[in-house]
Coordinates of C-alpha atoms in Angstrom, one line a residue:
M19 CA 32.9 -120.5 32.9
A20 CA 32.9 -118.2 35.9
G21 CA 35.3 -115.8 34.3
T22 CA 33.3 -115.2 31.2
V23 CA 33.4 -111.5 30.1
I24 CA 30.2 -110.1 28.7
P25 CA 30.7 -108.8 25.2
E26 CA 29.6 -105.4 24.0
R27 CA 26.2 -105.2 22.3
R28 CA 26.5 -105.4 18.6
G29 CA 24.5 -104.9 15.4
A30 CA 20.8 -105.6 15.8
E31 CA 20.9 -105.6 19.5
A32 CA 22.4 -102.0 19.6
A33 CA 19.7 -100.9 17.1
V34 CA 17.0 -102.4 19.4
G35 CA 18.6 -100.6 22.4
A36 CA 18.5 -97.2 20.6
T37 CA 14.8 -97.6 19.9
L38 CA 14.1 -98.6 23.5
D39 CA 16.2 -95.7 24.9
E40 CA 13.7 -93.3 23.4
L41 CA 10.6 -95.3 24.2
W42 CA 11.4 -95.9 27.9
E43 CA 12.8 -92.4 28.6
E44 CA 11.3 -91.1 31.9
E45 CA 9.9 -87.7 32.7
P46 CA 12.7 -85.4 34.1
G47 CA 12.6 -83.3 37.2
L48 CA 10.2 -83.2 40.2
L49 CA 7.3 -84.6 38.2
G50 CA 9.3 -87.6 37.1
F51 CA 10.5 -88.1 40.7
L52 CA 6.9 -88.2 42.0
T53 CA 5.4 -90.3 39.2
T54 CA 8.1 -92.9 38.4
V55 CA 7.1 -96.6 38.5
N56 CA 10.6 -97.9 37.5
H57 CA 11.6 -100.7 39.8
K58 CA 15.2 -99.7 40.0
R59 CA 14.4 -96.1 41.1
I60 CA 11.9 -97.4 43.7
G61 CA 14.5 -100.0 44.9
R62 CA 17.1 -97.3 45.4
R63 CA 14.5 -95.2 47.3
Y64 CA 13.7 -98.2 49.6
L65 CA 17.5 -98.6 50.3
V66 CA 18.1 -95.0 51.0
T67 CA 15.0 -94.5 53.2
A68 CA 15.6 -97.7 55.1
A69 CA 19.2 -96.6 55.6
L70 CA 18.0 -93.3 57.1
F71 CA 15.8 -95.1 59.6
F72 CA 18.8 -97.3 60.4
L73 CA 20.8 -94.1 61.1
F74 CA 18.1 -93.0 63.5
A75 CA 18.1 -96.4 65.2
G76 CA 21.9 -96.3 65.5
V77 CA 22.0 -92.9 67.0
S78 CA 19.3 -93.8 69.6
A79 CA 21.4 -97.0 70.3
L80 CA 24.5 -94.9 71.0
V81 CA 22.6 -92.7 73.4
M82 CA 21.3 -95.8 75.2
R83 CA 24.7 -97.4 75.4
T84 CA 26.2 -94.1 76.7
Q85 CA 23.5 -94.0 79.3
L86 CA 24.5 -97.5 80.4
A87 CA 28.2 -97.1 80.1
V88 CA 28.6 -96.4 83.8
P89 CA 26.4 -96.9 86.9
D90 CA 23.9 -94.3 88.1
N91 CA 24.2 -92.3 84.9
H92 CA 21.7 -89.5 84.1
L93 CA 22.4 -88.6 80.5
V94 CA 18.7 -89.0 79.6
S95 CA 15.6 -89.3 81.8
P96 CA 13.7 -92.6 82.3
E97 CA 10.9 -91.4 80.1
E98 CA 13.3 -90.4 77.3
Y99 CA 15.1 -93.8 77.6
D100 CA 11.7 -95.6 77.3
Q101 CA 11.0 -93.7 74.1
L102 CA 14.5 -94.3 72.7
F103 CA 14.5 -98.0 73.2
T104 CA 11.0 -98.4 71.9
L105 CA 11.7 -96.4 68.7
H106 CA 15.1 -98.1 68.3
G107 CA 13.5 -101.6 68.2
T108 CA 10.6 -100.4 66.0
A109 CA 12.9 -98.7 63.5
M110 CA 15.2 -101.7 63.2
I111 CA 12.5 -104.4 63.0
F112 CA 9.8 -102.6 61.0
F113 CA 11.4 -99.7 59.2
F114 CA 14.9 -100.9 58.4
A115 CA 15.4 -104.7 58.0
T116 CA 12.3 -105.7 56.0
P117 CA 12.3 -102.5 53.8
M118 CA 16.0 -102.9 53.1
N119 CA 15.4 -106.4 51.8
S120 CA 12.5 -104.9 49.8
G121 CA 15.0 -102.4 48.3
F122 CA 17.3 -105.2 47.1
G123 CA 14.3 -107.2 45.9
N124 CA 12.9 -104.3 43.9
Y125 CA 16.2 -103.5 42.3
V126 CA 17.6 -107.0 41.7
L127 CA 14.7 -109.4 41.4
P128 CA 13.4 -108.3 38.0
L129 CA 16.9 -108.2 36.6
M130 CA 17.7 -111.7 38.0
I131 CA 14.6 -113.2 36.4
G132 CA 15.2 -111.5 33.1
T133 CA 12.2 -109.1 32.9
R134 CA 11.8 -105.4 32.5
D135 CA 9.8 -104.4 35.6
M136 CA 7.7 -105.7 38.5
A137 CA 4.3 -107.3 37.6
F138 CA 2.5 -104.2 39.1
P139 CA 4.7 -101.2 38.7
R140 CA 2.2 -98.7 40.0
V141 CA 1.4 -100.8 43.0
N142 CA 5.1 -100.9 43.6
A143 CA 5.3 -97.1 43.7
L144 CA 2.3 -97.1 46.1
S145 CA 4.0 -99.5 48.4
Y146 CA 7.0 -97.3 48.7
W147 CA 5.1 -94.1 49.3
I148 CA 3.0 -95.7 52.0
F149 CA 6.2 -97.0 53.6
L150 CA 7.7 -93.5 53.6
F151 CA 4.7 -91.8 55.0
S152 CA 4.1 -94.4 57.7
G153 CA 7.8 -93.9 58.8
L154 CA 7.5 -90.1 58.8
F155 CA 4.2 -90.5 60.8
M156 CA 5.8 -92.8 63.4
F157 CA 9.0 -90.9 64.0
S158 CA 7.5 -87.4 64.0
S159 CA 6.3 -88.4 67.4
L160 CA 9.8 -88.0 68.9
P161 CA 10.2 -84.3 68.4
L162 CA 6.6 -83.8 69.5
G163 CA 7.5 -85.6 72.8
M164 CA 4.9 -88.3 72.2
A165 CA 7.1 -91.2 70.9
P166 CA 5.9 -94.7 71.7
D167 CA 7.2 -95.7 75.1
G168 CA 5.9 -99.3 75.7
G169 CA 8.7 -101.2 74.0
W170 CA 8.7 -102.3 70.3
F171 CA 6.6 -105.3 71.5
A172 CA 3.9 -103.1 73.3
Y173 CA 2.9 -105.6 75.9
V174 CA -0.5 -105.2 77.5
P175 CA -1.8 -104.3 80.1
L176 CA 1.1 -101.8 80.3
T177 CA 0.3 -100.2 76.9
R178 CA -3.5 -100.5 77.4
E179 CA -4.0 -99.0 80.9
Y180 CA -0.8 -97.3 82.2
L181 CA 0.5 -95.3 79.2
P182 CA -2.1 -92.6 78.4
G183 CA -1.6 -90.0 75.7
L184 CA -1.0 -90.4 72.0
N185 CA 2.3 -92.2 72.3
L186 CA 1.0 -95.8 71.7
D187 CA -1.6 -94.5 69.2
F188 CA 1.3 -93.4 67.0
Y189 CA 2.6 -97.0 67.3
T190 CA -0.6 -98.8 66.5
L191 CA -1.7 -96.6 63.6
G192 CA 1.9 -96.3 62.2
L193 CA 2.2 -100.1 62.0
L194 CA -1.2 -100.6 60.6
M195 CA -0.3 -98.1 57.8
L196 CA 3.0 -99.9 57.2
A197 CA 1.3 -103.2 57.0
V198 CA -0.7 -102.0 53.9
S199 CA 2.6 -101.2 52.2
T200 CA 4.2 -104.5 53.1
T201 CA 1.3 -106.6 52.1
I202 CA 0.8 -105.2 48.6
G203 CA 4.6 -105.2 48.1
S204 CA 4.7 -108.9 49.0
I205 CA 1.9 -109.8 46.6
N206 CA 3.8 -107.9 43.9
F207 CA 7.0 -109.9 44.5
I208 CA 5.1 -113.2 44.4
V209 CA 3.3 -112.5 41.1
T210 CA 6.5 -111.1 39.6
A211 CA 8.5 -114.1 40.4
L212 CA 5.8 -116.6 39.3
K213 CA 4.7 -114.9 36.1
M214 CA 7.5 -112.7 34.7
R215 CA 10.5 -115.0 34.5
A216 CA 12.5 -115.1 31.3
P217 CA 11.7 -117.9 28.9
G218 CA 13.4 -121.1 30.0
M219 CA 13.8 -120.1 33.6
S220 CA 11.9 -123.1 35.1
L221 CA 11.6 -123.4 38.8
N222 CA 14.8 -125.4 39.0
R223 CA 16.7 -122.5 37.4
V224 CA 15.5 -119.7 39.7
P225 CA 18.2 -118.0 41.6
L226 CA 18.3 -118.6 45.4
F227 CA 17.8 -114.9 46.2
V228 CA 14.5 -115.0 44.3
W229 CA 13.4 -118.1 46.2
A230 CA 14.2 -116.3 49.4
I231 CA 12.2 -113.2 48.5
V232 CA 9.2 -115.2 47.4
T233 CA 9.3 -117.3 50.6
Q234 CA 9.6 -114.1 52.6
S235 CA 6.6 -112.6 50.7
F236 CA 4.4 -115.6 51.4
M237 CA 5.4 -115.4 55.1
L238 CA 4.5 -111.7 55.3
V239 CA 1.1 -112.4 53.7
F240 CA 0.3 -114.9 56.5
A241 CA 2.2 -113.3 59.4
L242 CA 0.9 -109.7 59.1
P243 CA -2.8 -110.3 59.8
P244 CA -2.2 -111.4 63.5
L245 CA -0.1 -108.3 64.0
D246 CA -2.8 -106.1 62.3
A247 CA -5.5 -107.6 64.4
A248 CA -3.5 -107.1 67.6
N249 CA -2.8 -103.4 66.8
L250 CA -6.4 -102.7 65.8
M251 CA -7.7 -104.3 69.0
L252 CA -5.2 -102.4 71.1
F253 CA -6.2 -99.1 69.4
M254 CA -9.9 -99.8 69.9
D255 CA -9.2 -100.7 73.6
R256 CA -7.4 -97.5 74.2
R257 CA -9.6 -95.2 72.1
F258 CA -13.1 -96.6 72.2
G259 CA -13.1 -98.6 75.5
T260 CA -13.4 -102.1 74.1
H261 CA -12.2 -105.0 76.2
F262 CA -10.2 -107.3 74.0
F263 CA -7.2 -107.3 76.5
D264 CA -9.1 -106.2 79.6
T265 CA -9.2 -109.3 81.9
S266 CA -11.8 -107.6 84.2
H267 CA -14.3 -107.7 81.4
G268 CA -13.5 -111.1 80.0
G269 CA -10.6 -110.1 77.8
D270 CA -7.2 -111.8 77.8
A271 CA -3.9 -110.0 78.2
V272 CA -1.9 -113.0 77.0
L273 CA -3.8 -112.8 73.7
W274 CA -1.6 -109.9 72.8
Q275 CA 1.5 -111.9 73.2
H276 CA 0.1 -114.8 71.1
L277 CA -0.9 -112.5 68.3
F278 CA 2.3 -110.4 68.4
W279 CA 4.7 -113.3 68.5
L280 CA 2.7 -115.2 65.9
F281 CA 4.0 -112.4 63.7
G282 CA 7.2 -111.7 65.7
H283 CA 8.9 -115.0 65.4
P284 CA 8.3 -115.6 61.7
D285 CA 9.5 -112.1 61.3
V286 CA 13.0 -113.2 62.4
Y287 CA 13.1 -115.4 59.3
I288 CA 11.2 -112.8 57.2
I289 CA 14.3 -110.6 57.9
V290 CA 16.9 -113.3 57.7
L291 CA 15.8 -115.4 54.7
P292 CA 16.4 -112.6 52.1
A293 CA 19.8 -112.0 53.8
M294 CA 20.5 -115.7 53.3
G295 CA 19.5 -115.3 49.7
I296 CA 22.2 -112.6 49.4
I297 CA 24.8 -114.9 50.9
S298 CA 23.7 -117.6 48.4
S299 CA 24.4 -115.1 45.6
V300 CA 27.7 -113.9 46.9
I301 CA 29.5 -117.0 48.0
P302 CA 29.3 -119.0 44.6
V303 CA 30.6 -116.0 42.7
F304 CA 33.6 -115.5 44.9
S305 CA 34.2 -119.2 45.3
R306 CA 34.2 -119.5 41.5
R307 CA 31.8 -122.5 41.4
P308 CA 28.0 -123.2 41.5
I309 CA 26.5 -123.5 44.9
V310 CA 26.5 -127.0 46.4
A311 CA 23.2 -128.8 46.9
Y312 CA 21.0 -126.2 45.2
P313 CA 17.8 -128.3 45.6
L314 CA 18.4 -128.8 49.3
V315 CA 19.0 -125.1 49.8
V316 CA 15.7 -124.3 48.1
L317 CA 13.9 -126.9 50.3
A318 CA 15.6 -125.5 53.4
T319 CA 14.5 -122.0 52.5
V320 CA 10.8 -123.0 52.1
A321 CA 10.9 -125.3 55.1
T322 CA 12.3 -122.5 57.3
G323 CA 9.3 -120.3 56.3
I324 CA 6.8 -123.0 57.1
I325 CA 8.3 -124.2 60.4
S326 CA 8.8 -120.6 61.7
F327 CA 5.0 -120.3 62.2
G328 CA 5.2 -123.1 64.8
V329 CA 7.8 -121.6 67.1
W330 CA 6.2 -118.4 68.5
V331 CA 5.5 -119.6 72.0
H332 CA 9.2 -120.0 72.9
H333 CA 9.0 -116.2 73.5
M334 CA 6.4 -117.0 76.2
F335 CA 8.0 -119.9 78.2
A336 CA 7.8 -117.8 81.4
V337 CA 4.1 -116.9 80.9
G338 CA 2.7 -120.0 82.6
L339 CA 1.5 -122.1 79.8
S340 CA 0.8 -125.9 80.1
T341 CA 3.7 -128.4 80.1
V342 CA 2.3 -130.0 76.9
S343 CA 2.5 -126.6 75.1
L344 CA 6.0 -126.0 76.4
A345 CA 7.2 -129.4 75.2
F346 CA 5.7 -129.0 71.7
F347 CA 7.2 -125.5 71.1
S348 CA 10.5 -126.6 72.6
A349 CA 10.7 -129.4 70.0
A350 CA 9.7 -126.9 67.2
T351 CA 12.5 -124.5 68.3
L352 CA 15.0 -127.3 67.9
T353 CA 13.6 -128.4 64.6
I354 CA 13.9 -125.0 62.9
S355 CA 17.6 -125.1 63.3
L356 CA 17.9 -128.0 60.8
P357 CA 17.0 -126.1 57.6
A358 CA 19.5 -123.3 58.6
G359 CA 22.1 -126.0 59.1
I360 CA 21.6 -127.3 55.6
Q361 CA 22.2 -123.8 54.2
M362 CA 25.3 -123.4 56.3
F363 CA 26.8 -126.6 55.1
A364 CA 26.0 -125.8 51.5
W365 CA 27.9 -122.5 51.8
L366 CA 30.8 -124.1 53.5
G367 CA 30.9 -126.9 50.9
T368 CA 30.8 -124.3 48.1
M369 CA 33.8 -122.5 49.5
W370 CA 35.6 -125.8 50.3
F371 CA 35.4 -127.0 46.7
G372 CA 35.9 -123.6 45.1
R373 CA 38.7 -121.1 44.7
I374 CA 38.0 -118.3 47.1
R375 CA 38.5 -114.7 46.0
I376 CA 38.6 -112.3 48.9
T377 CA 36.5 -109.1 48.4
T378 CA 34.6 -106.9 50.9
A379 CA 31.4 -108.6 49.9
M380 CA 32.9 -112.1 50.6
L381 CA 34.3 -111.0 53.9
Y382 CA 30.8 -109.8 55.0
A383 CA 29.3 -113.1 53.7
V384 CA 31.8 -115.2 55.8
S385 CA 31.3 -113.0 58.9
F386 CA 27.5 -113.6 58.6
I387 CA 28.2 -117.4 58.9
V388 CA 30.2 -116.8 62.0
A389 CA 27.7 -114.4 63.6
F390 CA 24.6 -116.4 62.7
V391 CA 26.1 -119.7 64.0
L392 CA 26.9 -118.0 67.3
G393 CA 23.4 -116.6 67.5
G394 CA 21.9 -120.0 66.5
V395 CA 23.8 -121.8 69.3
T396 CA 22.3 -119.5 71.9
G397 CA 18.9 -119.8 70.1
V398 CA 19.0 -123.6 70.5
M399 CA 19.7 -123.1 74.2
F400 CA 16.3 -121.3 74.6
A401 CA 14.6 -124.5 73.5
V402 CA 15.6 -125.9 77.0
V403 CA 12.7 -124.6 79.0
P404 CA 14.4 -124.3 82.4
F405 CA 17.3 -122.4 80.9
D406 CA 14.9 -120.1 78.9
Q407 CA 13.0 -119.3 82.1
Q408 CA 16.3 -118.5 83.9
V409 CA 17.5 -116.0 81.3
T410 CA 14.1 -114.6 80.2
D411 CA 14.2 -110.7 80.1
S412 CA 17.9 -110.6 80.8
Y413 CA 20.7 -109.2 78.6
F414 CA 21.5 -112.7 77.5
V415 CA 18.4 -112.5 75.3
V416 CA 19.5 -109.1 74.0
A417 CA 22.8 -110.5 73.0
H418 CA 21.1 -113.5 71.3
F419 CA 18.7 -111.6 69.1
H420 CA 21.3 -109.0 68.1
Y421 CA 23.6 -111.8 66.9
V422 CA 20.7 -113.3 65.0
L423 CA 19.2 -110.0 63.6
F424 CA 22.2 -107.7 63.4
G425 CA 24.6 -110.5 62.5
G426 CA 22.0 -112.3 60.4
A427 CA 20.6 -109.2 58.6
V428 CA 22.9 -106.2 58.7
L429 CA 26.1 -108.1 57.8
P430 CA 24.5 -109.8 54.7
L431 CA 22.9 -106.5 53.7
L432 CA 26.4 -104.9 53.7
A433 CA 27.6 -107.9 51.6
G434 CA 24.8 -107.2 49.2
L435 CA 25.6 -103.5 49.0
F436 CA 29.3 -104.1 48.2
Y437 CA 28.3 -106.9 45.7
W438 CA 25.6 -105.0 43.8
W439 CA 27.0 -101.5 44.2
P440 CA 28.9 -101.6 40.8
K441 CA 25.6 -102.7 39.2
M442 CA 23.5 -100.0 40.8
T443 CA 26.0 -97.1 40.4
G444 CA 28.4 -98.1 37.6
R445 CA 31.3 -97.4 40.1
M446 CA 33.7 -99.7 41.9
T447 CA 34.5 -99.3 45.6
S448 CA 37.9 -99.1 47.3
P449 CA 39.1 -102.6 48.3
R450 CA 41.3 -101.1 51.1
G451 CA 38.5 -98.8 52.4
G452 CA 36.1 -101.8 52.3
L453 CA 38.5 -104.0 54.3
I454 CA 39.2 -101.4 57.0
S455 CA 35.5 -100.7 57.4
F456 CA 34.7 -104.4 57.6
I457 CA 37.3 -104.9 60.4
L458 CA 35.7 -102.0 62.4
V459 CA 32.1 -103.1 61.8
F460 CA 32.7 -106.8 62.6
G461 CA 35.0 -106.1 65.5
G462 CA 32.7 -103.4 66.9
F463 CA 29.7 -105.7 66.5
N464 CA 31.3 -108.5 68.6
L465 CA 32.7 -106.1 71.2
T466 CA 29.2 -104.6 71.5
F467 CA 27.1 -107.7 71.8
F468 CA 29.2 -110.5 73.1
P469 CA 29.7 -109.0 76.6
M470 CA 25.9 -108.8 76.9
H471 CA 25.9 -112.6 77.2
I472 CA 28.0 -112.3 80.3
S473 CA 26.1 -109.4 81.9
G474 CA 22.9 -111.3 81.2
L475 CA 24.1 -114.4 82.9
L476 CA 25.2 -112.2 85.8
G477 CA 21.6 -111.2 86.2
M478 CA 21.3 -107.8 84.4
P479 CA 17.7 -107.4 83.2
R480 CA 16.9 -105.8 79.9
R481 CA 15.0 -102.6 79.5
I482 CA 16.6 -100.9 82.5
Y483 CA 17.5 -97.2 82.6
S484 CA 20.3 -97.4 85.2
Y485 CA 21.9 -99.8 87.7
D486 CA 23.9 -99.8 90.9
G487 CA 27.7 -100.0 90.7
D488 CA 28.1 -103.0 93.0
L489 CA 26.3 -105.6 90.8
G490 CA 29.3 -106.8 88.8
W491 CA 28.0 -105.4 85.5
N492 CA 30.2 -102.3 85.1
I493 CA 33.0 -103.7 83.0
W494 CA 30.7 -105.5 80.6
N495 CA 28.5 -102.5 80.0
L496 CA 31.6 -100.3 79.5
L497 CA 33.0 -102.8 76.9
S498 CA 29.6 -102.9 75.1
T499 CA 29.5 -99.1 74.9
I500 CA 33.1 -98.9 73.6
G501 CA 32.1 -101.5 71.0
A502 CA 29.1 -99.5 70.0
F503 CA 31.2 -96.5 69.2
V504 CA 33.7 -98.7 67.2
L505 CA 30.8 -100.1 65.3
A506 CA 29.5 -96.5 64.6
L507 CA 33.0 -95.6 63.3
G508 CA 32.9 -98.6 61.0
F509 CA 29.6 -97.5 59.5
L510 CA 30.9 -93.9 59.1
L511 CA 33.9 -95.3 57.2
T512 CA 31.5 -97.5 55.1
L513 CA 29.5 -94.4 54.2
F514 CA 32.7 -92.6 53.2
V515 CA 33.7 -95.6 51.0
F516 CA 30.4 -95.4 49.2
V517 CA 30.4 -91.6 48.8
Q518 CA 34.0 -91.7 47.6
S519 CA 33.0 -94.4 45.1
L520 CA 30.2 -92.3 43.7
L521 CA 32.4 -89.2 43.4
H522 CA 35.7 -90.6 42.3
G523 CA 35.4 -94.4 42.0
P524 CA 36.6 -96.1 38.8
R525 CA 34.0 -97.0 36.2
S526 CA 32.6 -100.5 36.6
P527 CA 32.4 -103.0 33.7
D528 CA 29.1 -104.7 33.2
N529 CA 30.2 -107.8 35.1
P530 CA 33.2 -107.0 37.3
W531 CA 32.9 -110.1 39.5
G532 CA 32.4 -112.6 36.7
S533 CA 29.0 -113.4 38.2
N534 CA 26.5 -116.0 37.2
T535 CA 23.1 -114.4 37.2
L536 CA 21.2 -112.3 34.7
E537 CA 21.4 -108.9 36.4
W538 CA 25.1 -108.9 35.3
A539 CA 24.1 -109.3 31.7
T540 CA 22.8 -105.7 31.7
G541 CA 24.7 -102.4 31.7
S542 CA 26.1 -100.9 34.9
P543 CA 23.8 -99.2 35.8
P544 CA 21.1 -100.9 33.7
K545 CA 19.0 -99.0 31.2
E546 CA 15.3 -98.2 32.1
Y547 CA 14.2 -101.3 30.2
N548 CA 16.9 -103.6 31.6
F549 CA 17.3 -105.9 28.6
P550 CA 17.2 -104.8 24.9
V551 CA 16.3 -108.4 24.1
L552 CA 14.9 -110.6 26.8
P553 CA 17.1 -113.6 27.4
T554 CA 16.3 -117.3 27.1
V555 CA 17.7 -119.2 30.1
H556 CA 19.4 -122.6 29.6
S557 CA 20.7 -123.3 33.1
L558 CA 20.9 -122.3 36.8
N559 CA 24.0 -120.2 36.0
P560 CA 23.0 -118.5 32.8
L561 CA 26.2 -116.3 32.5
W562 CA 28.4 -119.3 32.9
D563 CA 26.8 -121.5 30.3
G564 CA 27.4 -119.3 27.2
K565 CA 24.0 -120.2 25.6
S566 CA 21.9 -117.9 27.7
L567 CA 24.0 -114.8 27.0
A568 CA 24.2 -115.7 23.3
S569 CA 20.3 -115.8 23.2
M570 CA 20.3 -112.0 23.8
E571 CA 22.2 -111.5 20.6
E572 CA 20.7 -114.2 18.3
H573 CA 17.2 -113.2 17.3
D574 CA 15.1 -112.2 14.3
E575 CA 12.4 -109.6 13.8
D576 CA 9.5 -111.9 14.7
D577 CA 11.1 -113.1 18.0
L578 CA 8.7 -112.3 20.8
R579 CA 11.6 -111.5 23.0
V580 CA 12.2 -108.4 20.9
L581 CA 9.7 -105.9 22.3
T582 CA 10.0 -102.4 20.8
D583 CA 6.5 -101.2 20.2
E584 CA 5.5 -100.0 23.7
H585 CA 6.5 -100.5 27.4
Q586 CA 6.3 -104.3 27.0
T587 CA 7.6 -107.5 28.6
L588 CA 6.6 -111.1 28.6
R589 CA 4.3 -113.1 30.8
T590 CA 5.4 -116.7 31.2
S591 CA 4.0 -119.8 32.9
E592 CA 4.5 -120.5 36.6
F593 CA 6.5 -123.8 36.4
D594 CA 8.5 -124.0 33.2
A595 CA 8.4 -120.3 32.1
R596 CA 6.9 -120.9 28.7
I597 CA 5.8 -117.6 26.9
E598 CA 2.1 -117.0 27.4
R599 CA 1.7 -113.5 26.0
V600 CA 3.2 -110.0 25.6
M601 CA 2.2 -107.6 28.4
T602 CA 2.1 -103.8 28.0
M603 CA 3.5 -102.2 31.2
P604 CA 2.0 -99.1 32.7
E605 CA 3.9 -95.8 32.6
E606 CA 4.4 -93.0 35.1
I607 CA 1.4 -92.0 37.2
I608 CA 0.7 -89.5 40.0
Q609 CA -2.1 -91.5 41.8
P610 CA 0.1 -93.7 44.0
I611 CA 1.5 -90.8 45.9
L612 CA -1.9 -89.2 46.2
V613 CA -3.4 -92.5 47.6
A614 CA -0.6 -92.6 50.1
L615 CA -1.1 -89.0 51.1
S616 CA -4.9 -89.5 51.5
L617 CA -4.2 -92.5 53.7
L618 CA -1.8 -90.4 55.8
I619 CA -4.4 -87.6 56.2
T620 CA -6.9 -90.2 57.4
V621 CA -4.5 -91.6 59.9
V622 CA -3.4 -88.2 61.3
F623 CA -7.0 -87.1 61.8
L624 CA -7.8 -90.4 63.4
L625 CA -4.8 -90.0 65.8
L626 CA -6.0 -86.5 66.7
K627 CA -9.6 -87.7 67.3
I628 CA -10.9 -85.4 64.6
Y629 CA -13.2 -88.0 63.2
V630 CA -14.9 -85.7 60.7
G631 CA -11.4 -85.1 59.2
A632 CA -10.8 -88.8 59.1
Y633 CA -14.0 -89.3 57.2
V634 CA -13.0 -86.6 54.7
G635 CA -9.6 -88.3 54.3
A636 CA -11.2 -91.7 53.7
G637 CA -13.5 -90.1 51.2
L638 CA -10.6 -88.5 49.4
L639 CA -8.8 -91.8 49.5
A640 CA -11.8 -93.5 47.8
L641 CA -12.0 -90.8 45.1
V642 CA -8.3 -91.1 44.3
V643 CA -8.5 -94.9 44.1
L644 CA -11.6 -94.5 41.8
W645 CA -9.7 -92.0 39.6
W646 CA -6.8 -94.5 39.4
T647 CA -9.0 -97.5 38.4
W648 CA -11.1 -95.4 36.0
N649 CA -8.0 -94.5 34.0
R650 CA -6.5 -98.0 34.2
P651 CA -4.7 -98.7 31.0
E652 CA -5.0 -101.9 29.0
V653 CA -2.2 -104.0 30.5
E654 CA -2.1 -106.9 28.0
S655 CA -1.9 -107.1 24.3

């Protein structure tokens, strides 16, 4: 049942654990920090690094809101404002939301599916280092006074012809570098989920969070190439004088919008689907019952990923496309709301038929439903072409996508943090502190973004630096600014709650919530090897059925699930998770960070137009990759 308490390890299992403790012990100190390939350490790094980028984006948002609090304000110059709103959007979309989901995926997914690490641990480390260096490269532009200033969407011809300097080169090269990290990380998630599941975890027993991460990963593999092509073509137009977007030489400025939004609209669901997976993990646990309509939620998750690739043109209804095109994409915009509705009703049904336990994580989960429904209602309104054309480039659009992306991503990520925090740290958080911080965050969020609907309908355009005082926008902008500071206070209190938990929080039991998935069958925090004995899964809710948990204690010396010779785990079949063979996992290695550094050197020299240095960096990159592959260990036994 839901309240099952995980028993302490006993007898043979404890003996196996003692052997594995010594075998999986990591290198201490700086060397261990630079060479680790452990998925939990990499997951924590993703979470912390993405949170720092979120902090930067939040501070820039506060500066912008202060600038707009009153008419005719001059807190920052127009040029500084352009750089701030460009980096704010870039940080939130590219360097916070997706990497934060990757952090949860790295930490939780291998535990959820009952394995000891990702399929490619060293590639996992490489993905993180490239992400870190691409972010440092991008945001080093701000103190240099050369931050991107063409908006996070970088529309041409503005960014091609009218913004000289290195500002937009930081943007194109930084995103190209980040795409390498995201692509290899996505492939790693896909292979891990398909080939590393615990014996017995057939596809109909896979947790919904894993389905969400896999769907997101497939989406990234298909969505990133258009963005990469667009950034490469823009860089070549700016640097080498090509004419991809130059209409005077046969190019097409609208091509940028097609390529960008062919990535950009799926990216909304790339961000939101893992967040929905978190909600699907949290609500059943605190409703004390399995989720309603599991097969339909899986189908809705996959359908959302597929349909999202047919919606991008609704960002371009004011461009001047044909009526047939507008009709098709209007219908697609309406259609994509259906899978989201299925998930909403599944969560509501789960709570309706369950026994709700109020925790901070559950409060954030419920608040996500409220915020995402509000954002979805305004999203469906954009499917009506005349309305969309009326509010295009107004603050109504700003309000909409913040309800979808902030309400649909940040609130679930906070739910996930409070839910998995005891597992990651071994400490409980303060319920009272969590409640107060939730009230401030959710209240501040609504006070910040809801007035923007009204100011947008009153005609306030987005991306403006200042405004006159007689346009009727004053009170709405002031309310939004007050809300932004309330929201910031909520995040500061949230940070205090987590720090207080780390320093003085009570110790967490292995499964404090009575949860249903395998990550809660490990210690809090888990050992380096996760499971002394890999479990055999008997149901969708393995910790609630009794059999799956018992399988970790009942084994003999010849059981393939007992792996104590090397860094080993099991490879299983894609559909029904039958054991195929034992895999030897690679250990610590220095090459991933060296590959990322070599790529960074190449990109920096390319930015500075020192092409000889770029060639040297590329040569160094090739040598390090050759060194890595030359010393490749035998990965299977």
